[in-house]
Coordinates of C-alpha atoms in Angstrom, one line a residue:
E1 CA 101.7 120.8 125.2
A2 CA 105.3 120.3 125.0
A3 CA 104.7 116.4 125.9
F4 CA 102.0 116.1 123.4
V5 CA 104.1 117.6 120.6
T6 CA 106.9 114.7 121.7
E7 CA 104.8 112.0 121.7
L8 CA 103.5 113.1 117.9
V9 CA 106.8 113.5 116.8
V10 CA 108.1 110.5 117.8
S11 CA 105.1 108.6 116.9
E12 CA 105.3 110.3 113.1
L13 CA 109.0 109.5 112.7
V14 CA 109.0 106.0 114.0
T15 CA 105.8 105.2 111.7
N16 CA 107.9 106.3 108.8
A17 CA 110.9 104.4 109.8
I18 CA 108.8 101.2 109.8
R19 CA 106.7 102.2 106.9
Y20 CA 109.5 103.5 104.6
G21 CA 112.8 102.4 106.1
A22 CA 114.5 99.3 106.9
P23 CA 116.3 97.5 109.9
P24 CA 117.8 98.0 112.1
M25 CA 115.8 100.6 113.8
Q26 CA 116.8 103.2 116.8
L27 CA 115.0 105.9 118.4
R28 CA 117.1 108.6 120.7
L29 CA 116.0 111.5 122.7
I30 CA 118.6 114.0 123.5
R31 CA 117.5 116.6 126.0
D32 CA 119.5 119.7 126.8
R33 CA 118.8 123.3 126.2
T34 CA 116.5 122.0 123.3
L35 CA 114.8 118.2 122.8
I36 CA 116.1 116.4 120.0
C37 CA 114.3 113.3 118.8
E38 CA 116.4 111.3 116.4
V39 CA 115.2 108.0 114.4
S40 CA 117.9 105.9 112.6
D41 CA 117.0 103.2 110.2
G42 CA 118.9 101.0 107.8
S43 CA 117.5 102.8 104.5
S44 CA 119.4 105.4 102.7
T45 CA 116.5 106.9 101.0
S46 CA 116.0 110.7 102.1
P47 CA 112.7 111.7 103.3
H48 CA 110.6 114.2 101.3
L49 CA 108.2 116.6 102.3
R50 CA 105.1 116.5 100.5
R51 CA 101.4 117.8 100.6
A52 CA 98.8 115.0 100.8
H53 CA 95.4 115.4 99.0
A54 CA 92.3 116.0 100.9
F55 CA 91.4 112.3 101.0
D56 CA 95.0 110.7 101.1
E57 CA 95.2 108.6 104.0
G58 CA 98.6 109.5 104.7
G59 CA 101.5 111.9 103.7
R60 CA 101.1 114.2 106.4
G61 CA 103.9 113.1 108.9
L62 CA 106.6 115.1 108.1
L63 CA 104.3 118.0 107.3
L64 CA 103.6 117.8 110.8
V65 CA 106.7 117.5 112.2
A66 CA 107.9 120.4 110.2
Q67 CA 105.2 122.6 111.7
L68 CA 105.3 121.4 115.4
T69 CA 109.3 122.0 115.9
H70 CA 111.7 124.4 115.8
R71 CA 113.6 122.2 112.7
W72 CA 114.1 119.3 111.5
G73 CA 116.3 117.0 108.6
S74 CA 117.8 113.8 107.9
R75 CA 121.4 113.0 107.5
Q76 CA 123.2 110.0 105.9
T77 CA 125.2 107.4 108.2
G78 CA 127.4 104.4 107.3
R79 CA 124.4 102.2 108.0
G80 CA 121.4 104.3 106.5
K81 CA 120.1 107.6 107.8
T82 CA 118.9 109.6 110.7
I83 CA 115.9 111.8 110.7
W84 CA 115.9 114.3 113.6
A85 CA 113.5 116.6 114.8
E86 CA 114.4 119.8 117.2
Q87 CA 111.8 121.3 119.9
L88 CA 112.7 124.2 122.0
L89 CA 111.8 123.8 125.6
A90 CA 110.5 126.4 128.0
Q91 CA 112.9 128.0 130.1
D92 CA 112.7 127.3 133.8

């Protein structure tokens, strides 16, 4: 299940960066006690969580990320922004 969640989170964040962001874009995965997925792009526009209507084709990506991860957020950088999501990992 963790691999599925990771694939979905990466897909949603990268899709949002392509659709709403600007070049350059970068994906970074950081694994320690948790798994952090970061997607950076050249746009300074902050993401916002919204509820899509039943027949909307989009608008559910960040809502899915928020529901599937421990926490998520964004930060401004000197070259745009980074959106990140943190997953808890099963303890071995």
